Amino acid sequence: MIQIREATLEDIPFITSIFRDTITHVNSKHYSEKQIKVWASGASEIEKWEERIKNSYFIVAELNETIVGFAYLSNGNCFDGLFIHKDYLRRGFGTKLMRIIESKAISTGYEIIKSDVSITALPLFENQYYIVERKQKKNYKGLSFENYIVYKEL
Ligand SMILES: CC(C)(COP(=O)(O)OP(=O)(O)OC[C@H]1O[C@@H](n2cnc3c(N)ncnc32)[C@H](O)[C@@H]1OP(=O)(O)O)[C@@H](O)C(=O)NCCC(=O)NCCS
C-alpha cells in the first residue's frame, strides 16, 4: 500500500536521489544531455531543498517504507514539483500525489492551481484535465528549457 506523508529534513537524501535519477533516466527522453546534467545538478543544492521542505507543502509517497516519489506546492497554489522514481512509473503514484496537492490548494481556499510542467510530465497533467496556457522557454542556469505553463480549475 502506498502511504503519503509530509516530508521532513531527514528525507532530503532520498528526495534528492529520486530527483537526480528521474531526471537522468526519465526526462532524458525529452531534453539534451547538457540540459539533463544542469537540471540534475539541482539535487546537490541542499539548502534549497531544506527551504522547500520548510516553506512549501511538501509530501512524499512511501511504499514499504521506501520513498518512491514526492511533490510540493508553493505559495498556496503553485504546483512546483512532482517526481516518481523511474522503477515505479505508471502505477498511479503521480496521480495520487497530484490529488493530495490539489486537495491542499482547495482546502486553503484556492480555485485555480498552476504549474510549469516538463515535456515528460505533460501527458499526466493533460490526463488530469490541466489546460495548457502556453509553451515557454524557461531559463535555468544559463540554459533554455522548453516546458508548458498549465492550470486547472479546482
Ligand atoms: C510525470 C510523472 C510524475 C508521472 O508519474 P506516474 O506515477 O508514472 O504517473 P501515473 O501512473 O499517475 O500516470 C497517470 C496517467 O498519466 C498519463 N501518463 C503518465 N506518464 C506518461 C507517459 N510517460 N507517457 C504518456 N502518458 C503518461 C497516462 O495517461 C497515465 O495513465 P496510464 O498509466 O493508465 O496510461 C513521472 O513520469 C515523472 O516523474 N517524470 C519525470 C519528472 C518530471 O518531469 N516531473 C515534472 C517536473 S515539472
Short mmCIF file of N, CA and C and ligand atoms in Angstrom, two decimals:
data_model
loop_
_atom_site.label_atom_id
_atom_site.label_comp_id
_atom_site.label_asym_id
_atom_site.label_seq_id
_atom_site.Cartn_x
_atom_site.Cartn_y
_atom_site.Cartn_z
N MET A 1 0.84 -1.20 0.00
CA MET A 1 0.00 0.00 0.00
C MET A 1 0.88 1.26 0.00
N ILE A 2 0.52 2.19 -0.85
CA ILE A 2 1.27 3.44 -0.90
C ILE A 2 0.81 4.35 0.25
N GLN A 3 1.76 4.94 0.92
CA GLN A 3 1.44 5.86 2.03
C GLN A 3 1.96 7.24 1.67
N ILE A 4 1.16 8.24 1.96
CA ILE A 4 1.59 9.62 1.67
C ILE A 4 1.74 10.35 3.01
N ARG A 5 2.86 11.06 3.16
CA ARG A 5 3.05 11.85 4.39
C ARG A 5 3.85 13.10 4.05
N GLU A 6 3.84 14.05 5.00
CA GLU A 6 4.63 15.26 4.78
C GLU A 6 6.12 14.94 4.93
N ALA A 7 6.94 15.59 4.13
CA ALA A 7 8.38 15.35 4.15
C ALA A 7 9.02 16.00 5.38
N THR A 8 10.14 15.42 5.81
CA THR A 8 10.94 16.03 6.87
C THR A 8 12.36 16.25 6.32
N LEU A 9 13.16 16.99 7.06
CA LEU A 9 14.52 17.27 6.58
C LEU A 9 15.33 15.97 6.43
N GLU A 10 15.00 14.96 7.22
CA GLU A 10 15.73 13.67 7.14
C GLU A 10 15.48 12.96 5.81
N ASP A 11 14.44 13.36 5.11
CA ASP A 11 14.13 12.70 3.82
C ASP A 11 14.99 13.25 2.67
N ILE A 12 15.70 14.33 2.91
CA ILE A 12 16.40 15.01 1.81
C ILE A 12 17.30 14.08 0.98
N PRO A 13 18.11 13.18 1.59
CA PRO A 13 18.96 12.33 0.75
C PRO A 13 18.14 11.46 -0.21
N PHE A 14 16.97 11.00 0.22
CA PHE A 14 16.13 10.13 -0.63
C PHE A 14 15.44 10.95 -1.71
N ILE A 15 15.00 12.15 -1.32
CA ILE A 15 14.32 13.03 -2.27
C ILE A 15 15.29 13.46 -3.37
N THR A 16 16.49 13.84 -2.98
CA THR A 16 17.45 14.34 -3.98
C THR A 16 17.94 13.19 -4.87
N SER A 17 17.99 11.99 -4.31
CA SER A 17 18.40 10.85 -5.13
C SER A 17 17.33 10.54 -6.18
N ILE A 18 16.06 10.62 -5.81
CA ILE A 18 14.98 10.41 -6.80
C ILE A 18 15.01 11.53 -7.84
N PHE A 19 15.20 12.76 -7.38
CA PHE A 19 15.25 13.90 -8.30
C PHE A 19 16.32 13.66 -9.37
N ARG A 20 17.53 13.30 -8.92
CA ARG A 20 18.66 13.11 -9.85
C ARG A 20 18.40 11.93 -10.80
N ASP A 21 17.97 10.81 -10.23
CA ASP A 21 17.78 9.60 -11.05
C ASP A 21 16.64 9.74 -12.04
N THR A 22 15.54 10.37 -11.60
CA THR A 22 14.39 10.51 -12.50
C THR A 22 14.76 11.42 -13.67
N ILE A 23 15.42 12.52 -13.37
CA ILE A 23 15.82 13.42 -14.46
C ILE A 23 16.76 12.68 -15.41
N THR A 24 17.73 11.97 -14.84
CA THR A 24 18.74 11.29 -15.67
C THR A 24 18.13 10.18 -16.52
N HIS A 25 17.17 9.44 -15.95
CA HIS A 25 16.64 8.28 -16.68
C HIS A 25 15.31 8.50 -17.37
N VAL A 26 14.53 9.45 -16.90
CA VAL A 26 13.18 9.62 -17.46
C VAL A 26 13.10 10.89 -18.32
N ASN A 27 13.50 12.02 -17.76
CA ASN A 27 13.44 13.26 -18.53
C ASN A 27 14.44 13.28 -19.69
N SER A 28 15.41 12.41 -19.62
CA SER A 28 16.45 12.37 -20.67
C SER A 28 15.86 12.01 -22.04
N LYS A 29 14.64 11.51 -22.05
CA LYS A 29 13.98 11.22 -23.35
C LYS A 29 13.61 12.51 -24.06
N HIS A 30 13.45 13.58 -23.31
CA HIS A 30 12.92 14.82 -23.91
C HIS A 30 13.87 16.01 -23.86
N TYR A 31 14.98 15.88 -23.16
CA TYR A 31 15.91 17.01 -23.02
C TYR A 31 17.32 16.54 -23.37
N SER A 32 18.17 17.49 -23.76
CA SER A 32 19.52 17.13 -24.21
C SER A 32 20.40 16.72 -23.02
N GLU A 33 21.50 16.10 -23.34
CA GLU A 33 22.44 15.64 -22.31
C GLU A 33 22.91 16.81 -21.44
N LYS A 34 23.15 17.94 -22.10
CA LYS A 34 23.62 19.13 -21.37
C LYS A 34 22.52 19.65 -20.43
N GLN A 35 21.30 19.68 -20.94
CA GLN A 35 20.17 20.15 -20.11
C GLN A 35 19.97 19.22 -18.91
N ILE A 36 20.08 17.91 -19.16
CA ILE A 36 19.86 16.93 -18.09
C ILE A 36 20.92 17.09 -17.00
N LYS A 37 22.15 17.30 -17.41
CA LYS A 37 23.24 17.44 -16.44
C LYS A 37 23.00 18.66 -15.54
N VAL A 38 22.64 19.76 -16.18
CA VAL A 38 22.42 21.01 -15.43
C VAL A 38 21.20 20.88 -14.51
N TRP A 39 20.12 20.33 -15.04
CA TRP A 39 18.88 20.18 -14.26
C TRP A 39 19.15 19.25 -13.06
N ALA A 40 19.78 18.10 -13.31
CA ALA A 40 20.02 17.12 -12.24
C ALA A 40 20.97 17.68 -11.17
N SER A 41 21.80 18.65 -11.54
CA SER A 41 22.76 19.21 -10.57
C SER A 41 22.02 19.92 -9.43
N GLY A 42 20.75 20.25 -9.65
CA GLY A 42 19.94 20.86 -8.59
C GLY A 42 19.81 19.94 -7.38
N ALA A 43 20.08 18.66 -7.55
CA ALA A 43 19.99 17.71 -6.43
C ALA A 43 20.99 18.07 -5.32
N SER A 44 22.10 18.69 -5.70
CA SER A 44 23.13 18.97 -4.67
C SER A 44 22.88 20.26 -3.90
N GLU A 45 21.87 21.02 -4.29
CA GLU A 45 21.61 22.30 -3.62
C GLU A 45 20.78 22.07 -2.36
N ILE A 46 21.44 21.51 -1.36
CA ILE A 46 20.73 21.05 -0.15
C ILE A 46 19.96 22.17 0.55
N GLU A 47 20.54 23.37 0.58
CA GLU A 47 19.83 24.47 1.28
C GLU A 47 18.50 24.76 0.62
N LYS A 48 18.47 24.65 -0.72
CA LYS A 48 17.20 24.91 -1.43
C LYS A 48 16.17 23.84 -1.08
N TRP A 49 16.61 22.58 -0.94
CA TRP A 49 15.67 21.51 -0.57
C TRP A 49 15.17 21.73 0.85
N GLU A 50 16.06 22.18 1.72
CA GLU A 50 15.63 22.48 3.10
C GLU A 50 14.56 23.56 3.09
N GLU A 51 14.80 24.60 2.30
CA GLU A 51 13.83 25.71 2.21
C GLU A 51 12.50 25.22 1.67
N ARG A 52 12.57 24.37 0.62
CA ARG A 52 11.32 23.85 0.03
C ARG A 52 10.53 23.06 1.07
N ILE A 53 11.22 22.22 1.83
CA ILE A 53 10.50 21.41 2.83
C ILE A 53 9.92 22.29 3.92
N LYS A 54 10.68 23.33 4.30
CA LYS A 54 10.19 24.19 5.38
C LYS A 54 9.06 25.11 4.90
N ASN A 55 9.17 25.63 3.68
CA ASN A 55 8.25 26.68 3.24
C ASN A 55 7.14 26.24 2.30
N SER A 56 7.18 24.99 1.82
CA SER A 56 6.13 24.53 0.90
C SER A 56 5.33 23.44 1.59
N TYR A 57 4.23 23.05 0.94
CA TYR A 57 3.54 21.83 1.36
C TYR A 57 4.24 20.72 0.57
N PHE A 58 5.09 19.94 1.25
CA PHE A 58 5.99 19.00 0.59
C PHE A 58 5.63 17.59 1.06
N ILE A 59 5.22 16.74 0.13
CA ILE A 59 4.79 15.38 0.53
C ILE A 59 5.62 14.31 -0.18
N VAL A 60 5.74 13.16 0.48
CA VAL A 60 6.44 12.03 -0.13
C VAL A 60 5.48 10.83 -0.17
N ALA A 61 5.71 9.96 -1.18
CA ALA A 61 4.95 8.72 -1.29
C ALA A 61 5.90 7.60 -0.90
N GLU A 62 5.43 6.75 0.03
CA GLU A 62 6.26 5.62 0.50
C GLU A 62 5.60 4.30 0.19
N LEU A 63 6.42 3.38 -0.26
CA LEU A 63 5.96 2.01 -0.49
C LEU A 63 6.87 1.13 0.34
N ASN A 64 6.30 0.36 1.25
CA ASN A 64 7.10 -0.46 2.17
C ASN A 64 8.24 0.34 2.79
N GLU A 65 7.89 1.54 3.24
CA GLU A 65 8.83 2.44 3.94
C GLU A 65 9.96 2.95 3.06
N THR A 66 9.82 2.81 1.74
CA THR A 66 10.82 3.38 0.83
C THR A 66 10.16 4.52 0.06
N ILE A 67 10.84 5.67 0.03
CA ILE A 67 10.26 6.80 -0.70
C ILE A 67 10.38 6.54 -2.20
N VAL A 68 9.24 6.60 -2.89
CA VAL A 68 9.22 6.32 -4.33
C VAL A 68 8.81 7.54 -5.15
N GLY A 69 8.48 8.63 -4.46
CA GLY A 69 8.11 9.83 -5.21
C GLY A 69 7.84 10.97 -4.25
N PHE A 70 7.76 12.17 -4.81
CA PHE A 70 7.48 13.34 -3.97
C PHE A 70 6.84 14.44 -4.81
N ALA A 71 6.20 15.39 -4.12
CA ALA A 71 5.57 16.52 -4.79
C ALA A 71 5.53 17.69 -3.82
N TYR A 72 5.51 18.91 -4.36
CA TYR A 72 5.37 20.06 -3.46
C TYR A 72 4.61 21.21 -4.10
N LEU A 73 3.97 21.94 -3.19
CA LEU A 73 3.09 23.05 -3.56
C LEU A 73 3.64 24.30 -2.87
N SER A 74 3.92 25.34 -3.67
CA SER A 74 4.47 26.57 -3.09
C SER A 74 3.45 27.71 -3.21
N ASN A 75 3.56 28.66 -2.33
CA ASN A 75 2.71 29.85 -2.35
C ASN A 75 1.22 29.52 -2.49
N GLY A 76 0.80 28.45 -1.88
CA GLY A 76 -0.62 28.13 -1.83
C GLY A 76 -1.18 27.39 -3.03
N ASN A 77 -0.80 27.81 -4.25
CA ASN A 77 -1.39 27.13 -5.42
C ASN A 77 -0.42 26.94 -6.59
N CYS A 78 0.88 27.00 -6.31
CA CYS A 78 1.86 26.72 -7.38
C CYS A 78 2.40 25.30 -7.19
N PHE A 79 1.99 24.44 -8.11
CA PHE A 79 2.40 23.03 -8.06
C PHE A 79 3.80 22.98 -8.69
N ASP A 80 4.81 23.02 -7.82
CA ASP A 80 6.17 23.26 -8.30
C ASP A 80 6.99 22.01 -8.58
N GLY A 81 6.60 20.86 -8.07
CA GLY A 81 7.45 19.69 -8.33
C GLY A 81 6.66 18.40 -8.17
N LEU A 82 6.95 17.44 -9.05
CA LEU A 82 6.32 16.11 -8.97
C LEU A 82 7.29 15.13 -9.63
N PHE A 83 7.81 14.23 -8.85
CA PHE A 83 8.79 13.26 -9.37
C PHE A 83 8.49 11.88 -8.82
N ILE A 84 8.50 10.88 -9.71
CA ILE A 84 8.30 9.50 -9.31
C ILE A 84 9.55 8.72 -9.74
N HIS A 85 10.01 7.85 -8.85
CA HIS A 85 11.20 7.03 -9.14
C HIS A 85 11.01 6.25 -10.43
N LYS A 86 12.06 6.15 -11.20
CA LYS A 86 11.97 5.50 -12.53
C LYS A 86 11.44 4.07 -12.48
N ASP A 87 11.66 3.36 -11.37
CA ASP A 87 11.20 1.96 -11.29
C ASP A 87 9.73 1.83 -10.85
N TYR A 88 9.07 2.96 -10.59
CA TYR A 88 7.70 2.91 -10.06
C TYR A 88 6.72 3.72 -10.91
N LEU A 89 7.07 3.92 -12.18
CA LEU A 89 6.20 4.73 -13.04
C LEU A 89 4.96 3.95 -13.47
N ARG A 90 3.95 4.69 -13.90
CA ARG A 90 2.69 4.15 -14.46
C ARG A 90 1.97 3.21 -13.50
N ARG A 91 2.03 3.53 -12.21
CA ARG A 91 1.26 2.77 -11.22
C ARG A 91 0.25 3.67 -10.52
N GLY A 92 0.08 4.87 -11.05
CA GLY A 92 -0.89 5.80 -10.46
C GLY A 92 -0.34 6.63 -9.30
N PHE A 93 0.95 6.51 -8.98
CA PHE A 93 1.50 7.24 -7.83
C PHE A 93 1.56 8.75 -8.11
N GLY A 94 1.91 9.11 -9.34
CA GLY A 94 1.96 10.54 -9.71
C GLY A 94 0.59 11.16 -9.56
N THR A 95 -0.43 10.46 -10.03
CA THR A 95 -1.81 10.96 -9.93
C THR A 95 -2.23 11.09 -8.47
N LYS A 96 -1.83 10.13 -7.66
CA LYS A 96 -2.21 10.16 -6.24
C LYS A 96 -1.59 11.38 -5.54
N LEU A 97 -0.31 11.62 -5.79
CA LEU A 97 0.34 12.79 -5.19
C LEU A 97 -0.34 14.08 -5.69
N MET A 98 -0.65 14.09 -6.98
CA MET A 98 -1.31 15.27 -7.57
C MET A 98 -2.63 15.55 -6.86
N ARG A 99 -3.42 14.51 -6.61
CA ARG A 99 -4.73 14.69 -5.95
C ARG A 99 -4.57 15.32 -4.57
N ILE A 100 -3.53 14.87 -3.84
CA ILE A 100 -3.35 15.38 -2.48
C ILE A 100 -2.87 16.84 -2.53
N ILE A 101 -2.01 17.14 -3.49
CA ILE A 101 -1.56 18.53 -3.68
C ILE A 101 -2.78 19.41 -4.02
N GLU A 102 -3.62 18.94 -4.91
CA GLU A 102 -4.80 19.73 -5.30
C GLU A 102 -5.75 19.92 -4.10
N SER A 103 -5.91 18.85 -3.30
CA SER A 103 -6.80 18.96 -2.12
C SER A 103 -6.28 20.01 -1.15
N LYS A 104 -4.96 20.08 -1.04
CA LYS A 104 -4.36 21.07 -0.14
C LYS A 104 -4.68 22.49 -0.65
N ALA A 105 -4.53 22.70 -1.95
CA ALA A 105 -4.82 24.03 -2.51
C ALA A 105 -6.30 24.37 -2.30
N ILE A 106 -7.18 23.38 -2.50
CA ILE A 106 -8.62 23.61 -2.31
C ILE A 106 -8.89 23.97 -0.85
N SER A 107 -8.29 23.20 0.07
CA SER A 107 -8.59 23.45 1.48
C SER A 107 -8.02 24.78 1.97
N THR A 108 -7.06 25.33 1.23
CA THR A 108 -6.53 26.65 1.60
C THR A 108 -7.36 27.76 0.95
N GLY A 109 -8.32 27.38 0.11
CA GLY A 109 -9.23 28.38 -0.46
C GLY A 109 -8.96 28.77 -1.90
N TYR A 110 -8.06 28.05 -2.58
CA TYR A 110 -7.76 28.40 -3.98
C TYR A 110 -8.73 27.72 -4.94
N GLU A 111 -9.03 28.43 -6.03
CA GLU A 111 -9.93 27.86 -7.05
C GLU A 111 -9.18 27.44 -8.29
N ILE A 112 -7.90 27.86 -8.35
CA ILE A 112 -7.06 27.51 -9.51
C ILE A 112 -5.70 27.02 -9.01
N ILE A 113 -5.18 26.00 -9.66
CA ILE A 113 -3.82 25.56 -9.37
C ILE A 113 -3.02 25.70 -10.65
N LYS A 114 -1.75 26.13 -10.54
CA LYS A 114 -0.95 26.31 -11.75
C LYS A 114 0.39 25.62 -11.62
N SER A 115 0.99 25.37 -12.76
CA SER A 115 2.28 24.67 -12.75
C SER A 115 3.04 24.96 -14.03
N ASP A 116 4.35 24.79 -13.97
CA ASP A 116 5.20 24.78 -15.18
C ASP A 116 5.57 23.32 -15.34
N VAL A 117 5.16 22.66 -16.41
CA VAL A 117 5.45 21.23 -16.49
C VAL A 117 6.37 20.88 -17.64
N SER A 118 7.18 19.87 -17.39
CA SER A 118 8.14 19.41 -18.39
C SER A 118 7.40 18.73 -19.54
N ILE A 119 8.10 18.54 -20.64
CA ILE A 119 7.53 17.80 -21.78
C ILE A 119 7.15 16.40 -21.29
N THR A 120 7.99 15.83 -20.42
CA THR A 120 7.78 14.47 -19.91
C THR A 120 6.49 14.35 -19.09
N ALA A 121 6.21 15.38 -18.29
CA ALA A 121 5.07 15.29 -17.37
C ALA A 121 3.76 15.74 -18.01
N LEU A 122 3.82 16.39 -19.16
CA LEU A 122 2.59 16.94 -19.75
C LEU A 122 1.48 15.89 -19.94
N PRO A 123 1.76 14.66 -20.41
CA PRO A 123 0.66 13.70 -20.59
C PRO A 123 -0.11 13.43 -19.29
N LEU A 124 0.58 13.38 -18.17
CA LEU A 124 -0.10 13.15 -16.90
C LEU A 124 -1.01 14.35 -16.56
N PHE A 125 -0.49 15.56 -16.74
CA PHE A 125 -1.28 16.75 -16.41
C PHE A 125 -2.50 16.86 -17.35
N GLU A 126 -2.30 16.54 -18.61
CA GLU A 126 -3.44 16.60 -19.55
C GLU A 126 -4.46 15.53 -19.19
N ASN A 127 -3.95 14.37 -18.79
CA ASN A 127 -4.83 13.28 -18.37
C ASN A 127 -5.69 13.69 -17.18
N GLN A 128 -5.17 14.60 -16.37
CA GLN A 128 -5.89 15.06 -15.17
C GLN A 128 -6.52 16.44 -15.38
N TYR A 129 -6.82 16.76 -16.66
CA TYR A 129 -7.63 17.92 -17.03
C TYR A 129 -6.96 19.28 -16.80
N TYR A 130 -5.65 19.33 -16.80
CA TYR A 130 -4.97 20.64 -16.79
C TYR A 130 -5.04 21.21 -18.21
N ILE A 131 -5.10 22.53 -18.28
CA ILE A 131 -5.17 23.21 -19.58
C ILE A 131 -3.83 23.88 -19.84
N VAL A 132 -3.35 23.73 -21.07
CA VAL A 132 -2.07 24.37 -21.42
C VAL A 132 -2.35 25.82 -21.77
N GLU A 133 -1.75 26.72 -20.97
CA GLU A 133 -1.91 28.15 -21.27
C GLU A 133 -0.96 28.52 -22.41
N ARG A 134 0.29 28.09 -22.30
CA ARG A 134 1.24 28.27 -23.40
C ARG A 134 2.51 27.46 -23.17
N LYS A 135 3.20 27.28 -24.28
CA LYS A 135 4.52 26.63 -24.24
C LYS A 135 5.51 27.76 -23.96
N GLN A 136 6.57 27.48 -23.21
CA GLN A 136 7.54 28.55 -22.97
C GLN A 136 8.96 28.00 -22.98
N LYS A 137 9.90 28.91 -23.06
CA LYS A 137 11.30 28.52 -22.90
C LYS A 137 11.75 29.14 -21.59
N LYS A 138 12.09 28.29 -20.64
CA LYS A 138 12.44 28.77 -19.31
C LYS A 138 13.96 28.71 -19.14
N ASN A 139 14.53 29.80 -18.62
CA ASN A 139 15.97 29.82 -18.43
C ASN A 139 16.33 29.24 -17.07
N TYR A 140 17.26 28.30 -17.06
CA TYR A 140 17.73 27.72 -15.79
C TYR A 140 19.23 27.54 -15.92
N LYS A 141 19.96 28.24 -15.03
CA LYS A 141 21.43 28.17 -15.02
C LYS A 141 22.02 28.38 -16.41
N GLY A 142 21.46 29.35 -17.12
CA GLY A 142 22.02 29.73 -18.42
C GLY A 142 21.59 28.87 -19.59
N LEU A 143 20.72 27.87 -19.34
CA LEU A 143 20.24 27.04 -20.45
C LEU A 143 18.74 27.25 -20.61
N SER A 144 18.27 27.08 -21.84
CA SER A 144 16.86 27.27 -22.10
C SER A 144 16.16 25.90 -22.12
N PHE A 145 15.07 25.79 -21.36
CA PHE A 145 14.31 24.53 -21.26
C PHE A 145 12.89 24.76 -21.77
N GLU A 146 12.47 23.95 -22.72
CA GLU A 146 11.10 24.07 -23.19
C GLU A 146 10.17 23.38 -22.18
N ASN A 147 9.14 24.09 -21.77
CA ASN A 147 8.12 23.44 -20.94
C ASN A 147 6.78 24.14 -21.14
N TYR A 148 5.78 23.80 -20.34
CA TYR A 148 4.42 24.28 -20.56
C TYR A 148 3.87 24.92 -19.29
N ILE A 149 3.23 26.07 -19.46
CA ILE A 149 2.53 26.68 -18.33
C ILE A 149 1.10 26.11 -18.38
N VAL A 150 0.71 25.45 -17.29
CA VAL A 150 -0.62 24.82 -17.26
C VAL A 150 -1.39 25.29 -16.02
N TYR A 151 -2.72 25.13 -16.08
CA TYR A 151 -3.53 25.44 -14.91
C TYR A 151 -4.76 24.55 -14.90
N LYS A 152 -5.39 24.49 -13.76
CA LYS A 152 -6.63 23.70 -13.64
C LYS A 152 -7.58 24.41 -12.68
N GLU A 153 -8.84 24.44 -13.03
CA GLU A 153 -9.84 24.98 -12.09
C GLU A 153 -10.20 23.88 -11.12
N LEU A 154 -10.12 24.21 -9.83
CA LEU A 154 -10.31 23.17 -8.82
C LEU A 154 -11.78 23.05 -8.40
C1 LIG B 1 5.28 12.68 -14.83
C2 LIG B 1 5.41 11.62 -13.75
C3 LIG B 1 5.35 12.29 -12.38
C4 LIG B 1 4.22 10.64 -13.90
O1 LIG B 1 4.22 9.75 -12.79
P1 LIG B 1 3.48 8.34 -12.82
O2 LIG B 1 3.37 7.86 -11.43
O3 LIG B 1 4.12 7.45 -13.80
O4 LIG B 1 2.03 8.76 -13.39
P2 LIG B 1 0.68 7.92 -13.28
O5 LIG B 1 0.97 6.46 -13.16
O6 LIG B 1 -0.18 8.53 -12.22
O7 LIG B 1 0.06 8.22 -14.73
C5 LIG B 1 -1.31 8.53 -14.90
C6 LIG B 1 -1.63 8.73 -16.37
O8 LIG B 1 -0.90 9.84 -16.89
C7 LIG B 1 -0.50 9.53 -18.25
N1 LIG B 1 0.96 9.36 -18.31
C8 LIG B 1 1.83 9.34 -17.28
N2 LIG B 1 3.10 9.17 -17.74
C9 LIG B 1 3.01 9.11 -19.09
C10 LIG B 1 3.96 8.94 -20.13
N3 LIG B 1 5.28 8.82 -19.87
N4 LIG B 1 3.52 8.91 -21.41
C11 LIG B 1 2.22 9.01 -21.68
N5 LIG B 1 1.25 9.15 -20.74
C12 LIG B 1 1.65 9.22 -19.46
C13 LIG B 1 -1.18 8.22 -18.60
O9 LIG B 1 -2.47 8.54 -19.10
C14 LIG B 1 -1.27 7.55 -17.24
O10 LIG B 1 -2.28 6.58 -17.17
P3 LIG B 1 -1.99 5.06 -17.63
O11 LIG B 1 -0.68 4.64 -16.99
O12 LIG B 1 -3.18 4.32 -17.11
O13 LIG B 1 -1.90 5.11 -19.13
C15 LIG B 1 6.71 10.81 -13.91
O14 LIG B 1 6.80 10.33 -15.24
C16 LIG B 1 7.96 11.60 -13.63
O15 LIG B 1 8.42 11.68 -12.50
N6 LIG B 1 8.53 12.21 -14.69
C17 LIG B 1 9.75 12.91 -14.65
C18 LIG B 1 9.74 14.10 -13.72
C19 LIG B 1 9.03 15.29 -14.27
O16 LIG B 1 9.16 15.65 -15.42
N7 LIG B 1 8.30 15.90 -13.36
C20 LIG B 1 7.66 17.12 -13.62
C21 LIG B 1 8.64 18.20 -13.42
S1 LIG B 1 7.93 19.69 -13.89
#
